[in-house]
């Protein structure tokens, strides 16, 4: 069991970390807020996550100024070890659609397809052929040439289709903005994590280099002692017996 220097709680070794293993910049930040912390103490993982989140928040404020809600959500995900990425099928803009928005999406999806074009061309051909045939056999038709009623129908369809497409485009812009914000959060979190990894690797390399130098110094000292011992043994053997 180890005692967390910040909370004073007894924690298992798996839930605590020696402060000597922390990066120097993070350790200095913790000591700035908790002067009683030294390199020989232990800190709990929950307290460490809170301090790391505060450290990231201060670093971001120095770089970008005042933090937005998106950046604060990234910091909170770092504190809670949460995953920001989500499936596109879980898009909130799609899950919370009203009846009118669903109808607009379906109409816009159908109106922007080859199926709509072919169906509409077929409707025009059938309308024209029926009216031409009625004029040829009966002498009159509901919509004789130049097909004024057909032009009215086409104008009404165009007048209704335009705002429906605009509604769908606005919803698409909302979804794109939501996806762009999610991408920004994921990229920011990945950048922060990569930066932390670089700092950890640099810290570990420095620690291993220092330990390697200490081991080398010990080996050199042992070699010197062995050489002195062998020289002393050789000198003793060279002394003639009286």
XYZ file of C-alpha atoms in Angstrom:
242
model
C 0.000 0.000 0.000
C 1.174 3.496 -0.868
C -0.025 6.850 0.433
C -1.100 9.445 -2.126
C 0.773 12.642 -1.341
C -2.153 14.792 -2.542
C -5.209 13.082 -1.026
C -3.487 11.206 1.807
C -5.364 7.993 0.959
C -3.840 4.534 1.129
C -3.851 3.015 -2.333
C -2.640 -0.288 -3.809
C 0.599 -0.115 -5.733
C -1.323 -0.704 -8.978
C -3.297 2.525 -8.390
C -0.320 4.694 -7.452
C 2.794 5.949 -9.191
C 6.098 7.286 -7.876
C 6.513 10.977 -8.575
C 10.087 10.299 -9.662
C 8.686 8.531 -12.743
C 6.749 11.612 -13.852
C 7.960 13.971 -16.530
C 9.885 16.929 -15.086
C 7.448 19.469 -16.536
C 4.441 17.672 -15.050
C 6.184 17.184 -11.710
C 7.031 20.894 -11.573
C 3.408 21.733 -12.341
C 2.211 19.445 -9.522
C 4.750 20.945 -7.121
C 3.548 24.406 -8.104
C 0.046 23.551 -6.863
C 1.157 21.187 -4.087
C 4.536 22.315 -2.695
C 4.709 19.328 -0.326
C 5.261 16.926 -3.247
C 8.821 15.613 -3.640
C 10.494 13.147 -5.992
C 10.337 10.414 -3.317
C 6.524 10.460 -2.900
C 3.678 8.550 -4.557
C 0.578 9.911 -6.250
C -2.727 8.152 -6.972
C -3.825 7.602 -10.556
C -7.039 9.619 -10.082
C -5.131 12.572 -8.661
C -2.538 12.190 -11.407
C -5.248 12.279 -14.088
C -6.733 15.440 -12.564
C -3.353 17.146 -12.432
C -2.524 16.034 -15.962
C -5.827 17.486 -17.203
C -5.092 20.795 -15.448
C -1.594 20.753 -16.926
C -3.018 20.289 -20.446
C -5.602 23.005 -19.834
C -2.947 25.510 -18.773
C -0.749 24.574 -21.732
C -3.627 25.046 -24.192
C -4.601 28.365 -22.646
C -1.044 29.595 -23.131
C -1.044 28.504 -26.782
C -4.584 29.308 -28.019
C -5.925 31.662 -25.359
C -9.411 31.123 -23.960
C -10.596 27.542 -24.351
C -13.816 26.659 -26.152
C -16.344 24.049 -25.113
C -14.907 21.576 -27.635
C -11.424 21.866 -26.136
C -12.773 21.479 -22.603
C -14.539 18.280 -23.706
C -11.189 17.002 -25.007
C -9.550 17.764 -21.655
C -12.370 15.983 -19.841
C -11.934 12.938 -22.086
C -8.226 12.916 -21.201
C -9.123 13.013 -17.517
C -11.689 10.210 -17.788
C -9.826 8.199 -20.475
C -12.888 8.333 -22.708
C -13.053 7.714 -26.450
C -14.165 10.669 -28.549
C -14.602 8.885 -31.878
C -18.072 7.553 -32.633
C -19.771 5.692 -35.459
C -21.376 7.861 -38.171
C -24.603 5.911 -37.591
C -24.768 7.443 -34.085
C -24.940 10.985 -35.435
C -27.174 13.094 -33.197
C -28.356 15.116 -36.186
C -29.792 11.906 -37.664
C -31.187 10.412 -34.467
C -33.237 13.488 -33.483
C -35.067 14.254 -36.719
C -38.609 15.558 -36.804
C -41.240 14.159 -39.175
C -40.848 17.130 -41.530
C -37.057 16.722 -41.575
C -37.347 13.025 -42.399
C -39.777 13.810 -45.233
C -37.469 16.542 -46.541
C -34.493 14.166 -46.483
C -36.424 11.478 -48.357
C -37.713 13.930 -50.984
C -34.279 15.454 -51.476
C -32.704 11.998 -51.721
C -35.265 10.885 -54.299
C -35.206 14.192 -56.207
C -31.441 14.018 -56.645
C -31.348 10.538 -58.165
C -31.533 9.067 -61.644
C -34.687 7.231 -60.612
C -36.496 10.563 -60.189
C -35.207 11.825 -63.549
C -36.310 8.690 -65.390
C -39.674 8.584 -63.646
C -40.307 12.252 -64.390
C -39.311 11.843 -68.034
C -41.685 8.896 -68.254
C -44.484 10.967 -66.697
C -43.903 13.785 -69.219
C -43.937 11.396 -72.172
C -47.116 9.673 -70.980
C -48.849 13.033 -70.321
C -47.943 14.375 -73.766
C -48.880 11.155 -75.600
C -52.240 10.874 -73.836
C -53.217 14.460 -74.597
C -52.002 14.249 -78.204
C -53.940 10.997 -78.686
C -57.104 12.488 -77.182
C -56.853 15.486 -79.509
C -56.339 13.154 -82.502
C -59.294 10.859 -81.709
C -61.716 13.165 -79.846
C -60.746 16.619 -81.036
C -60.055 17.947 -77.549
C -58.057 17.052 -74.431
C -57.718 18.328 -70.836
C -54.294 19.766 -71.669
C -53.913 20.511 -75.365
C -50.759 21.852 -76.988
C -48.786 23.870 -75.738
C -49.626 21.906 -72.534
C -50.353 24.846 -70.184
C -51.470 22.547 -67.353
C -48.260 20.543 -67.649
C -46.238 23.763 -67.408
C -48.196 24.684 -64.277
C -47.463 21.275 -62.735
C -43.778 21.593 -63.578
C -43.637 25.084 -62.050
C -45.324 23.865 -58.865
C -42.931 20.906 -58.589
C -39.925 23.202 -59.065
C -41.296 25.728 -56.549
C -41.825 23.031 -53.912
C -38.678 21.062 -54.652
C -36.343 24.052 -54.220
C -37.163 24.808 -50.544
C -37.193 21.086 -49.718
C -33.686 20.726 -51.175
C -32.574 23.817 -49.249
C -33.931 22.301 -46.017
C -31.993 19.118 -46.695
C -28.836 21.100 -47.498
C -29.127 22.992 -44.195
C -29.367 19.679 -42.362
C -26.360 18.425 -44.313
C -24.436 21.527 -43.270
C -25.371 20.802 -39.645
C -24.125 17.225 -39.968
C -20.915 18.386 -41.679
C -20.296 20.941 -38.935
C -20.880 18.265 -36.297
C -18.439 15.926 -38.050
C -15.864 18.721 -38.405
C -16.090 19.466 -34.676
C -15.685 15.765 -33.874
C -12.652 15.558 -36.189
C -11.132 18.624 -34.517
C -11.595 17.097 -31.061
C -10.092 13.771 -32.141
C -7.121 15.465 -33.823
C -6.520 17.703 -30.807
C -6.627 14.759 -28.418
C -4.308 12.729 -30.652
C -1.862 15.663 -30.833
C -1.871 16.052 -27.048
C -1.396 12.318 -26.502
C 1.476 12.209 -29.006
C 3.094 15.184 -27.307
C 2.816 13.434 -23.940
C 4.297 10.270 -25.406
C 7.272 12.215 -26.772
C 7.847 13.821 -23.379
C 7.595 10.443 -21.637
C 10.048 8.850 -24.072
C 12.499 11.723 -23.645
C 12.194 11.421 -19.875
C 12.721 7.650 -19.976
C 15.731 8.031 -22.267
C 17.293 10.528 -19.907
C 16.661 8.244 -16.939
C 18.139 5.232 -18.730
C 21.148 7.289 -19.850
C 21.806 8.411 -16.282
C 21.487 4.866 -14.974
C 23.722 3.556 -17.752
C 26.375 6.116 -16.836
C 26.112 5.116 -13.176
C 26.525 1.444 -14.117
C 29.531 2.319 -16.277
C 31.120 4.246 -13.412
C 30.577 1.282 -11.084
C 32.111 -1.088 -13.653
C 35.113 1.227 -14.136
C 35.632 1.410 -10.381
C 35.429 -2.378 -10.107
C 37.942 -2.757 -12.925
C 40.300 -0.350 -11.172
C 39.980 -2.330 -7.937
C 40.707 -5.571 -9.825
C 43.752 -3.997 -11.501
C 45.057 -2.677 -8.173
C 44.517 -6.078 -6.578
C 46.357 -7.850 -9.415
C 49.219 -5.323 -9.240
C 49.434 -5.819 -5.466
C 49.463 -9.599 -5.894
C 52.166 -9.377 -8.557
C 54.295 -7.120 -6.346
C 53.952 -9.531 -3.434
C 54.983 -12.455 -5.576
C 58.046 -10.574 -6.846
C 59.452 -9.954 -3.345
C 62.296 -12.520 -2.722
C 62.059 -14.831 0.256
C 64.723 -14.159 2.973
